[in-house]
PDB file of C-alpha atoms in Angstrom:
ATOM      1  CA  MET A 129       4.135 -15.169 -16.911  1.00 57.00           C
ATOM      2  CA  ARG A 130       3.258 -18.897 -17.183  1.00 71.00           C
ATOM      3  CA  ALA A 131       6.557 -19.133 -14.930  1.00 68.00           C
ATOM      4  CA  HIS A 132       5.505 -16.743 -12.334  1.00 69.00           C
ATOM      5  CA  VAL A 133       1.648 -18.912 -12.334  1.00 74.00           C
ATOM      6  CA  ALA A 134       3.846 -21.960 -12.588  1.00 78.00           C
ATOM      7  CA  ARG A 135       5.638 -20.555  -8.753  1.00 78.00           C
ATOM      8  CA  ARG A 136       2.438 -19.723  -7.195  1.00 80.00           C
ATOM      9  CA  ILE A 137       1.504 -22.706  -7.760  1.00 84.00           C
ATOM     10  CA  ARG A 138       4.318 -24.710  -6.737  1.00 85.00           C
ATOM     11  CA  PHE A 139       4.311 -22.013  -3.513  1.00 82.00           C
ATOM     12  CA  ALA A 140      -0.030 -22.860  -2.980  1.00 85.00           C
ATOM     13  CA  ALA A 141       1.119 -27.041  -3.050  1.00 89.00           C
ATOM     14  CA  LEU A 142       3.642 -26.509  -0.584  1.00 88.00           C
ATOM     15  CA  THR A 143       1.764 -24.416   2.379  1.00 88.00           C
ATOM     16  CA  ALA A 144      -0.979 -26.724   1.362  1.00 89.00           C
ATOM     17  CA  ALA A 145       1.073 -29.942   2.716  1.00 90.00           C
ATOM     18  CA  ALA A 146       2.400 -28.172   4.775  1.00 88.00           C
ATOM     19  CA  ALA A 147      -0.752 -27.496   7.095  1.00 87.00           C
ATOM     20  CA  ALA A 148      -2.314 -31.121   6.028  1.00 91.00           C
ATOM     21  CA  LEU A 149       0.981 -32.040   8.589  1.00 89.00           C
ATOM     22  CA  VAL A 150       0.409 -30.083  11.291  1.00 87.00           C
ATOM     23  CA  TRP A 151      -3.223 -30.869  10.641  1.00 89.00           C
ATOM     24  CA  GLY A 152      -2.611 -35.016  10.425  1.00 89.00           C
ATOM     25  CA  VAL A 153      -0.106 -34.901  13.291  1.00 87.00           C
ATOM     26  CA  VAL A 154      -2.653 -32.338  15.303  1.00 86.00           C
ATOM     27  CA  ALA A 155      -5.334 -35.220  14.120  1.00 88.00           C
ATOM     28  CA  ALA A 156      -2.786 -38.080  15.288  1.00 88.00           C
ATOM     29  CA  ARG A 157      -2.667 -37.024  19.131  1.00 84.00           C
ATOM     30  CA  GLU A 158      -6.084 -36.584  18.881  1.00 83.00           C
ATOM     31  CA  ARG A 159      -6.894 -39.689  18.099  1.00 85.00           C
ATOM     32  CA  ALA A 160      -4.034 -40.954  20.951  1.00 83.00           C
ATOM     33  CA  LEU A 161      -6.033 -38.878  24.224  1.00 77.00           C
ATOM     34  CA  ARG A 162      -2.724 -36.325  23.207  1.00 83.00           C
ATOM     35  CA  PRO A 163      -2.204 -32.567  24.046  1.00 80.00           C
ATOM     36  CA  THR A 164      -2.176 -30.498  20.441  1.00 81.00           C
ATOM     37  CA  SER A 165      -1.806 -27.448  22.091  1.00 81.00           C
ATOM     38  CA  PHE A 166       2.178 -27.241  22.901  1.00 81.00           C
ATOM     39  CA  LEU A 167       2.691 -28.492  19.152  1.00 85.00           C
ATOM     40  CA  THR A 168       0.129 -26.261  17.829  1.00 85.00           C
ATOM     41  CA  GLY A 169       1.759 -23.479  20.310  1.00 84.00           C
ATOM     42  CA  TRP A 170       5.859 -23.767  19.335  1.00 86.00           C
ATOM     43  CA  THR A 171       5.240 -24.013  15.097  1.00 87.00           C
ATOM     44  CA  LEU A 172       3.040 -20.810  15.335  1.00 86.00           C
ATOM     45  CA  LEU A 173       5.886 -19.166  17.306  1.00 85.00           C
ATOM     46  CA  ALA A 174       8.266 -20.626  14.593  1.00 87.00           C
ATOM     47  CA  LEU A 175       6.223 -19.407  11.650  1.00 87.00           C
ATOM     48  CA  THR A 176       5.640 -16.150  13.456  1.00 85.00           C
ATOM     49  CA  LEU A 177       9.578 -15.026  14.319  1.00 85.00           C
ATOM     50  CA  PHE A 178      10.072 -16.123  10.069  1.00 85.00           C
ATOM     51  CA  LEU A 179       7.413 -13.362   9.353  1.00 83.00           C
ATOM     52  CA  ALA A 180       9.113 -11.057  11.490  1.00 80.00           C
ATOM     53  CA  ALA A 181      12.266 -11.943   9.908  1.00 79.00           C
ATOM     54  CA  TYR A 182      11.264 -10.584   7.093  1.00 76.00           C
ATOM     55  CA  ALA A 183      11.302  -7.039   8.334  1.00 69.00           C
ATOM     56  CA  LEU A 184      14.818  -7.874   9.051  1.00 68.00           C
ATOM     57  CA  ARG A 185      15.040  -9.370   5.716  1.00 65.00           C
ATOM     58  CA  LYS A 186      14.761  -5.938   4.538  1.00 64.00           C
ATOM     59  CA  LYS A 187      17.105  -3.706   6.535  1.00 62.00           C
ATOM     60  CA  ILE A 188      20.016  -5.953   5.571  1.00 61.00           C
ATOM     61  CA  PRO A 189      19.466  -6.427   1.753  1.00 57.00           C
ATOM     62  CA  VAL A 190      23.164  -6.521   1.454  1.00 55.00           C
ATOM     63  CA  ILE A 191      23.482  -9.795   3.292  1.00 57.00           C
ATOM     64  CA  PRO A 192      22.976 -12.116   0.778  1.00 58.00           C
ATOM     65  CA  LEU A 193      19.467 -14.307   2.271  1.00 65.00           C
ATOM     66  CA  GLY A 194      17.780 -14.773  -0.972  1.00 63.00           C
ATOM     67  CA  THR A 195      16.109 -12.041  -3.149  1.00 69.00           C
ATOM     68  CA  ALA A 196      13.095  -9.262  -1.605  1.00 67.00           C
ATOM     69  CA  ALA A 197      10.676 -10.631  -3.887  1.00 72.00           C
ATOM     70  CA  THR A 198      12.543 -14.318  -2.439  1.00 77.00           C
ATOM     71  CA  TRP A 199      11.077 -13.883   1.490  1.00 76.00           C
ATOM     72  CA  LEU A 200       8.074 -11.750   0.191  1.00 78.00           C
ATOM     73  CA  ARG A 201       6.311 -14.596  -1.505  1.00 82.00           C
ATOM     74  CA  PHE A 202       7.476 -17.289   1.749  1.00 83.00           C
ATOM     75  CA  HIS A 203       5.988 -13.719   3.314  1.00 83.00           C
ATOM     76  CA  ALA A 204       2.898 -14.254   2.219  1.00 85.00           C
ATOM     77  CA  TRP A 205       2.372 -18.303   2.479  1.00 86.00           C
ATOM     78  CA  THR A 206       4.015 -18.717   5.395  1.00 88.00           C
ATOM     79  CA  GLY A 207       0.935 -16.082   7.151  1.00 87.00           C
ATOM     80  CA  ILE A 208      -1.660 -18.318   5.567  1.00 89.00           C
ATOM     81  CA  LEU A 209      -0.254 -21.411   7.240  1.00 89.00           C
ATOM     82  CA  GLY A 210      -0.063 -19.235  10.359  1.00 88.00           C
ATOM     83  CA  ILE A 211      -3.375 -18.948   9.481  1.00 89.00           C
ATOM     84  CA  VAL A 212      -4.758 -22.115   9.270  1.00 89.00           C
ATOM     85  CA  VAL A 213      -2.115 -23.573  12.338  1.00 89.00           C
ATOM     86  CA  TYR A 214      -3.681 -21.284  14.684  1.00 88.00           C
ATOM     87  CA  GLY A 215      -6.938 -21.922  13.443  1.00 85.00           C
ATOM     88  CA  LEU A 216      -5.969 -26.101  15.061  1.00 85.00           C
ATOM     89  CA  HIS A 217      -4.272 -24.073  18.216  1.00 84.00           C
ATOM     90  CA  ALA A 218      -6.989 -21.669  18.840  1.00 80.00           C
ATOM     91  CA  GLY A 219      -9.886 -23.740  18.072  1.00 76.00           C
ATOM     92  CA  LEU A 220     -13.514 -22.805  17.420  1.00 69.00           C
ATOM     93  CA  ARG A 221     -14.301 -21.742  21.584  1.00 73.00           C
ATOM     94  CA  LEU A 222     -13.804 -17.675  22.374  1.00 71.00           C
ATOM     95  CA  PRO A 223     -10.802 -16.833  23.789  1.00 73.00           C
ATOM     96  CA  GLN A 224     -10.853 -17.091  27.789  1.00 75.00           C
ATOM     97  CA  GLY A 225      -9.287 -14.448  29.726  1.00 77.00           C
ATOM     98  CA  GLN A 226      -7.684 -10.969  28.812  1.00 84.00           C
ATOM     99  CA  LEU A 227      -4.426 -12.432  28.011  1.00 81.00           C
ATOM    100  CA  GLU A 228      -6.226 -14.131  25.557  1.00 83.00           C
ATOM    101  CA  ALA A 229      -8.526 -12.392  23.913  1.00 86.00           C
ATOM    102  CA  ALA A 230      -5.950  -9.337  23.404  1.00 87.00           C
ATOM    103  CA  LEU A 231      -3.597 -12.062  21.651  1.00 86.00           C
ATOM    104  CA  ALA A 232      -6.402 -13.538  19.460  1.00 87.00           C
ATOM    105  CA  THR A 233      -7.028  -9.860  18.481  1.00 90.00           C
ATOM    106  CA  LEU A 234      -3.976  -8.588  17.619  1.00 90.00           C
ATOM    107  CA  PHE A 235      -3.710 -12.045  15.148  1.00 88.00           C
ATOM    108  CA  LEU A 236      -6.705 -11.348  13.469  1.00 88.00           C
ATOM    109  CA  VAL A 237      -5.926  -7.382  12.772  1.00 92.00           C
ATOM    110  CA  VAL A 238      -2.285  -9.135  11.805  1.00 90.00           C
ATOM    111  CA  SER A 239      -3.549 -11.209   9.170  1.00 89.00           C
ATOM    112  CA  ALA A 240      -5.941  -9.100   7.627  1.00 91.00           C
ATOM    113  CA  SER A 241      -3.558  -6.341   7.934  1.00 91.00           C
ATOM    114  CA  GLY A 242      -1.331  -8.780   6.075  1.00 88.00           C
ATOM    115  CA  VAL A 243      -4.064 -10.016   3.778  1.00 88.00           C
ATOM    116  CA  VAL A 244      -3.929  -6.221   2.254  1.00 91.00           C
ATOM    117  CA  GLY A 245      -0.776  -5.947   2.546  1.00 88.00           C
ATOM    118  CA  LEU A 246      -0.669  -8.902   0.245  1.00 85.00           C
ATOM    119  CA  PHE A 247      -3.300  -7.162  -2.174  1.00 88.00           C
ATOM    120  CA  LEU A 248      -1.160  -3.775  -2.097  1.00 89.00           C
ATOM    121  CA  SER A 249       1.891  -5.379  -3.137  1.00 84.00           C
ATOM    122  CA  ARG A 250      -0.150  -7.483  -5.757  1.00 84.00           C
ATOM    123  CA  VAL A 251      -2.086  -4.349  -7.040  1.00 89.00           C
ATOM    124  CA  VAL A 252      -0.169  -0.321  -6.327  1.00 90.00           C
ATOM    125  CA  PRO A 253       3.059  -1.628  -8.279  1.00 86.00           C
ATOM    126  CA  ALA A 254       1.623  -2.517 -11.846  1.00 85.00           C
ATOM    127  CA  ARG A 255      -1.046   0.090 -11.290  1.00 89.00           C
ATOM    128  CA  LEU A 256       2.212   2.582 -11.325  1.00 88.00           C
ATOM    129  CA  ALA A 257       4.102   1.033 -13.700  1.00 85.00           C
ATOM    130  CA  ARG A 258       1.340   1.145 -16.022  1.00 84.00           C
ATOM    131  CA  LYS A 259       1.270   5.476 -15.697  1.00 79.00           C
ATOM    132  CA  GLY A 260       5.036   5.199 -17.187  1.00 69.00           C
ATOM    133  CA  GLN A 261       7.063   7.803 -15.241  1.00 76.00           C
ATOM    134  CA  GLU A 262       9.077   6.523 -12.103  1.00 81.00           C
ATOM    135  CA  VAL A 263       8.405   8.925  -9.285  1.00 87.00           C
ATOM    136  CA  LEU A 264      10.353   8.480  -5.644  1.00 89.00           C
ATOM    137  CA  PHE A 265       8.129   9.174  -2.752  1.00 91.00           C
ATOM    138  CA  GLU A 266      10.026  11.019  -1.493  1.00 92.00           C
ATOM    139  CA  ARG A 267      10.440  13.198  -4.293  1.00 93.00           C
ATOM    140  CA  ILE A 268       7.352  14.463  -4.313  1.00 94.00           C
ATOM    141  CA  PRO A 269       7.198  17.324  -2.763  1.00 94.00           C
ATOM    142  CA  TRP A 270       9.899  18.876  -4.175  1.00 95.00           C
ATOM    143  CA  HIS A 271       7.925  17.563  -7.819  1.00 95.00           C
ATOM    144  CA  LEU A 272       4.287  19.618  -6.518  1.00 95.00           C
ATOM    145  CA  ARG A 273       6.687  22.771  -5.340  1.00 96.00           C
ATOM    146  CA  ASP A 274       8.206  22.317  -9.161  1.00 96.00           C
ATOM    147  CA  VAL A 275       4.971  22.212 -11.619  1.00 95.00           C
ATOM    148  CA  ARG A 276       2.848  24.559  -9.476  1.00 95.00           C
ATOM    149  CA  GLN A 277       6.154  26.993 -10.000  1.00 95.00           C
ATOM    150  CA  ARG A 278       5.823  26.811 -13.691  1.00 95.00           C
ATOM    151  CA  ALA A 279       1.860  26.854 -13.984  1.00 94.00           C
ATOM    152  CA  GLU A 280       1.989  29.907 -11.588  1.00 93.00           C
ATOM    153  CA  LYS A 281       4.869  31.612 -14.554  1.00 93.00           C
ATOM    154  CA  LEU A 282       3.148  30.484 -16.879  1.00 91.00           C
ATOM    155  CA  VAL A 283      -0.090  32.970 -15.680  1.00 89.00           C
ATOM    156  CA  VAL A 284       2.311  35.424 -14.574  1.00 90.00           C
ATOM    157  CA  ALA A 285       3.832  35.435 -18.344  1.00 89.00           C
ATOM    158  CA  SER A 286       0.472  35.146 -19.977  1.00 85.00           C
ATOM    159  CA  VAL A 287      -0.801  38.032 -18.308  1.00 85.00           C
ATOM    160  CA  ALA A 288       2.183  40.033 -19.123  1.00 84.00           C
ATOM    161  CA  LEU A 289       1.840  39.138 -22.552  1.00 80.00           C
ATOM    162  CA  SER A 290      -1.484  39.107 -23.660  1.00 76.00           C
ATOM    163  CA  ASN A 291      -2.796  42.240 -20.544  1.00 80.00           C
ATOM    164  CA  GLN A 292      -5.782  40.339 -20.625  1.00 80.00           C
ATOM    165  CA  ARG A 293      -6.668  38.431 -16.933  1.00 86.00           C
ATOM    166  CA  THR A 294      -8.736  36.133 -17.607  1.00 86.00           C
ATOM    167  CA  LEU A 295      -6.862  33.381 -17.695  1.00 86.00           C
ATOM    168  CA  ALA A 296      -4.578  34.636 -14.336  1.00 87.00           C
ATOM    169  CA  ASP A 297      -8.416  34.692 -12.679  1.00 89.00           C
ATOM    170  CA  TYR A 298      -9.465  31.257 -13.953  1.00 89.00           C
ATOM    171  CA  TYR A 299      -6.460  30.607 -12.634  1.00 90.00           C
ATOM    172  CA  GLN A 300      -7.023  31.660  -9.317  1.00 90.00           C
ATOM    173  CA  ARG A 301     -10.224  30.151  -9.127  1.00 90.00           C
ATOM    174  CA  ARG A 302     -10.202  27.216 -10.237  1.00 89.00           C
ATOM    175  CA  LEU A 303      -6.632  26.154 -10.184  1.00 91.00           C
ATOM    176  CA  HIS A 304      -5.081  27.182  -7.155  1.00 91.00           C
ATOM    177  CA  ARG A 305      -6.028  24.972  -5.025  1.00 92.00           C
ATOM    178  CA  PHE A 306      -5.692  22.311  -7.977  1.00 93.00           C
ATOM    179  CA  PHE A 307      -1.851  22.842  -7.320  1.00 94.00           C
ATOM    180  CA  ALA A 308      -1.442  23.803  -3.663  1.00 93.00           C
ATOM    181  CA  ARG A 309      -1.353  20.685  -2.355  1.00 92.00           C
ATOM    182  CA  PRO A 310      -1.727  16.445  -3.156  1.00 93.00           C
ATOM    183  CA  ARG A 311      -5.759  16.037  -3.778  1.00 92.00           C
ATOM    184  CA  ASN A 312      -8.201  13.572  -5.636  1.00 92.00           C
ATOM    185  CA  TYR A 313      -6.726  10.696  -3.017  1.00 93.00           C
ATOM    186  CA  TRP A 314     -10.167   8.540  -2.842  1.00 93.00           C
ATOM    187  CA  LYS A 315     -10.901   9.971  -6.532  1.00 93.00           C
ATOM    188  CA  HIS A 316      -6.943   8.203  -7.331  1.00 93.00           C
ATOM    189  CA  ILE A 317      -7.538   5.112  -5.340  1.00 92.00           C
ATOM    190  CA  LEU A 318     -10.796   4.141  -6.997  1.00 91.00           C
ATOM    191  CA  GLN A 319      -8.755   5.123 -10.704  1.00 90.00           C
ATOM    192  CA  SER A 320     -10.847   7.576 -11.552  1.00 89.00           C
ATOM    193  CA  ASN A 321      -9.043  10.886 -13.555  1.00 85.00           C
ATOM    194  CA  ARG A 322     -12.751  12.595 -13.966  1.00 88.00           C
ATOM    195  CA  HIS A 323     -11.988  15.106 -11.595  1.00 87.00           C
ATOM    196  CA  ALA A 324      -8.988  15.360 -13.576  1.00 85.00           C
ATOM    197  CA  ARG A 325     -10.666  15.558 -16.686  1.00 87.00           C
ATOM    198  CA  ALA A 326     -13.710  17.716 -15.563  1.00 90.00           C
ATOM    199  CA  ILE A 327     -10.739  20.715 -14.756  1.00 88.00           C
ATOM    200  CA  MET A 328      -9.537  20.109 -18.333  1.00 84.00           C
ATOM    201  CA  THR A 329     -13.538  20.450 -19.918  1.00 88.00           C
ATOM    202  CA  GLU A 330     -13.259  23.986 -18.220  1.00 88.00           C
ATOM    203  CA  LEU A 331      -9.486  24.696 -19.646  1.00 86.00           C
ATOM    204  CA  ARG A 332     -11.208  23.861 -23.129  1.00 85.00           C
ATOM    205  CA  ASP A 333     -14.347  25.687 -22.468  1.00 87.00           C
ATOM    206  CA  LEU A 334     -12.771  29.504 -21.674  1.00 86.00           C
ATOM    207  CA  ASP A 335     -10.770  28.835 -25.195  1.00 84.00           C
ATOM    208  CA  ARG A 336     -13.563  30.560 -26.859  1.00 84.00           C
ATOM    209  CA  TYR A 337     -12.676  34.013 -24.394  1.00 84.00           C
ATOM    210  CA  LEU A 338      -9.201  33.502 -25.019  1.00 83.00           C
ATOM    211  CA  ASN A 339      -6.740  35.676 -27.873  1.00 82.00           C
ATOM    212  CA  GLU A 340      -3.996  33.689 -29.585  1.00 82.00           C
ATOM    213  CA  ALA A 341      -1.443  32.980 -26.903  1.00 80.00           C
ATOM    214  CA  GLU A 342      -3.349  33.167 -24.419  1.00 82.00           C
ATOM    215  CA  ARG A 343      -4.249  29.657 -26.201  1.00 85.00           C
ATOM    216  CA  ARG A 344      -0.568  28.346 -26.443  1.00 86.00           C
ATOM    217  CA  MET A 345      -0.391  28.627 -22.795  1.00 87.00           C
ATOM    218  CA  SER A 346      -3.633  27.634 -21.828  1.00 88.00           C
ATOM    219  CA  ALA A 347      -2.826  24.049 -24.200  1.00 89.00           C
ATOM    220  CA  ASP A 348       0.704  25.129 -21.425  1.00 91.00           C
ATOM    221  CA  LEU A 349      -1.217  24.556 -18.630  1.00 91.00           C
ATOM    222  CA  LEU A 350      -3.429  21.816 -19.112  1.00 91.00           C
ATOM    223  CA  LYS A 351      -0.232  19.658 -20.079  1.00 92.00           C
ATOM    224  CA  LEU A 352       1.016  20.835 -16.417  1.00 94.00           C
ATOM    225  CA  ILE A 353      -2.404  19.192 -14.949  1.00 93.00           C
ATOM    226  CA  TRP A 354      -2.183  16.349 -16.503  1.00 91.00           C
ATOM    227  CA  GLU A 355       1.210  16.389 -15.034  1.00 92.00           C
ATOM    228  CA  LYS A 356       0.182  17.076 -11.136  1.00 94.00           C
ATOM    229  CA  ASP A 357      -2.758  14.961 -11.566  1.00 93.00           C
ATOM    230  CA  ASP A 358      -0.154  11.628 -12.797  1.00 92.00           C
ATOM    231  CA  ILE A 359       1.841  13.408  -9.297  1.00 94.00           C
ATOM    232  CA  ASP A 360      -1.428  13.305  -7.097  1.00 94.00           C
ATOM    233  CA  TYR A 361      -1.232   9.629  -8.008  1.00 94.00           C
ATOM    234  CA  HIS A 362       1.487   8.404  -7.314  1.00 94.00           C
ATOM    235  CA  HIS A 363       0.781   9.773  -3.992  1.00 95.00           C
ATOM    236  CA  ALA A 364      -2.214   8.207  -3.210  1.00 95.00           C
ATOM    237  CA  LEU A 365      -0.835   4.838  -3.724  1.00 94.00           C
ATOM    238  CA  GLN A 366       2.901   4.949  -2.737  1.00 94.00           C
ATOM    239  CA  GLY A 367       0.519   6.890   0.218  1.00 94.00           C
ATOM    240  CA  THR A 368      -1.078   4.474   0.532  1.00 94.00           C
ATOM    241  CA  LEU A 369       1.359   1.110   0.590  1.00 90.00           C
ATOM    242  CA  LYS A 370       3.476   3.561   2.763  1.00 91.00           C
ATOM    243  CA  ALA A 371       0.086   4.157   5.453  1.00 92.00           C
ATOM    244  CA  TRP A 372       0.636   0.129   5.653  1.00 90.00           C
ATOM    245  CA  LEU A 373       3.685   0.181   6.983  1.00 86.00           C
ATOM    246  CA  PHE A 374       2.717   2.206  10.050  1.00 88.00           C
ATOM    247  CA  VAL A 375       0.232  -0.088  10.453  1.00 89.00           C
ATOM    248  CA  HIS A 376       0.991  -3.423  10.129  1.00 88.00           C
ATOM    249  CA  VAL A 377       4.874  -2.745  11.782  1.00 85.00           C
ATOM    250  CA  PRO A 378       4.305  -2.040  15.414  1.00 88.00           C
ATOM    251  CA  LEU A 379       0.590  -4.228  15.130  1.00 89.00           C
ATOM    252  CA  THR A 380       3.746  -7.284  14.585  1.00 86.00           C
ATOM    253  CA  CYS A 381       5.631  -5.658  16.915  1.00 86.00           C
ATOM    254  CA  ALA A 382       3.514  -5.837  19.412  1.00 88.00           C
ATOM    255  CA  LEU A 383       1.839  -9.338  18.489  1.00 87.00           C
ATOM    256  CA  LEU A 384       4.972 -10.553  19.190  1.00 86.00           C
ATOM    257  CA  VAL A 385       5.244  -9.634  22.847  1.00 86.00           C
ATOM    258  CA  PHE A 386       2.628 -11.155  23.628  1.00 86.00           C
ATOM    259  CA  VAL A 387       2.424 -14.460  21.962  1.00 85.00           C
ATOM    260  CA  ALA A 388       6.310 -14.046  24.270  1.00 84.00           C
ATOM    261  CA  LEU A 389       4.130 -13.444  26.895  1.00 86.00           C
ATOM    262  CA  HIS A 390       2.177 -16.580  26.471  1.00 83.00           C
ATOM    263  CA  ALA A 391       4.315 -18.455  26.071  1.00 81.00           C
ATOM    264  CA  PHE A 392       5.766 -17.813  29.511  1.00 82.00           C
ATOM    265  CA  VAL A 393       2.799 -18.474  30.913  1.00 80.00           C
ATOM    266  CA  ALA A 394       2.061 -21.191  28.891  1.00 75.00           C
ATOM    267  CA  LEU A 395       5.547 -22.418  30.072  1.00 76.00           C
ATOM    268  CA  ALA A 396       4.870 -21.462  34.041  1.00 73.00           C
ATOM    269  CA  PHE A 397       1.660 -23.287  35.285  1.00 69.00           C
ATOM    270  CA  THR A 398       1.726 -26.780  32.530  1.00 64.00           C
ATOM    271  CA  GLY A 399       5.847 -27.817  31.941  1.00 57.00           C
ATOM    272  CA  GLY A 400       5.885 -27.116  28.572  1.00 51.00           C
ATOM    273  CA  GLY A 401       4.859 -30.758  28.413  1.00 51.00           C
ATOM    274  CA  LEU A 402       4.033 -32.015  24.071  1.00 51.00           C
TER     275      LEU A 402
END
């Protein structure tokens, strides 16, 4: 934990120093009445390209270019530095023209989605680790089908063994939809398991109407409900990370296109002098 905090302080200090350096150079040039837009613009372009390189690093993990965790740290802190440089580049004025407006909007949206992604990358893995079992997102449909089939076999066996339909009727009325597909997305995101506890309370209250054999099967069904709820939890949190990537990555690609177009227009009209 201490090493983690020390590393975070070190990265924060480096980012602050880099931001102070850029700000100092910009302030010196402004005092000398020299233009600063190209300096901050090229700096921002370099930072944007470095941020985009993180996606390439994930595509080629076998090449020894540092660990993914290290790249993620650099990606996060470089993003913060990029926001500072963008503020120096654009200032407080409103964008002029459609290209600048589109570029400013994309940059702000990508930055906001990056902050959200940073939060998710810190919170979601820790929450999943506390669940104990590891569930691959691509295997979740298989896990759901497996637990549903075991629950259905258990209910069918309860009818055959006890010649009673109390447990089967409850499953059809209350649990069939629960086991059919992932449920309670927002409740899992908000870390609430009241939905599962409510079902379990109902099932325990049903014990008074069950015979001894059905009670044993009801206890097994309770375990399957917990298992299904854990799978739903993984589906909700891992699915949120996947959905975030489908937003952040395409927006970043669009931003790169607009940055390149903006740079071309700036060079064409001003000659690119510093």
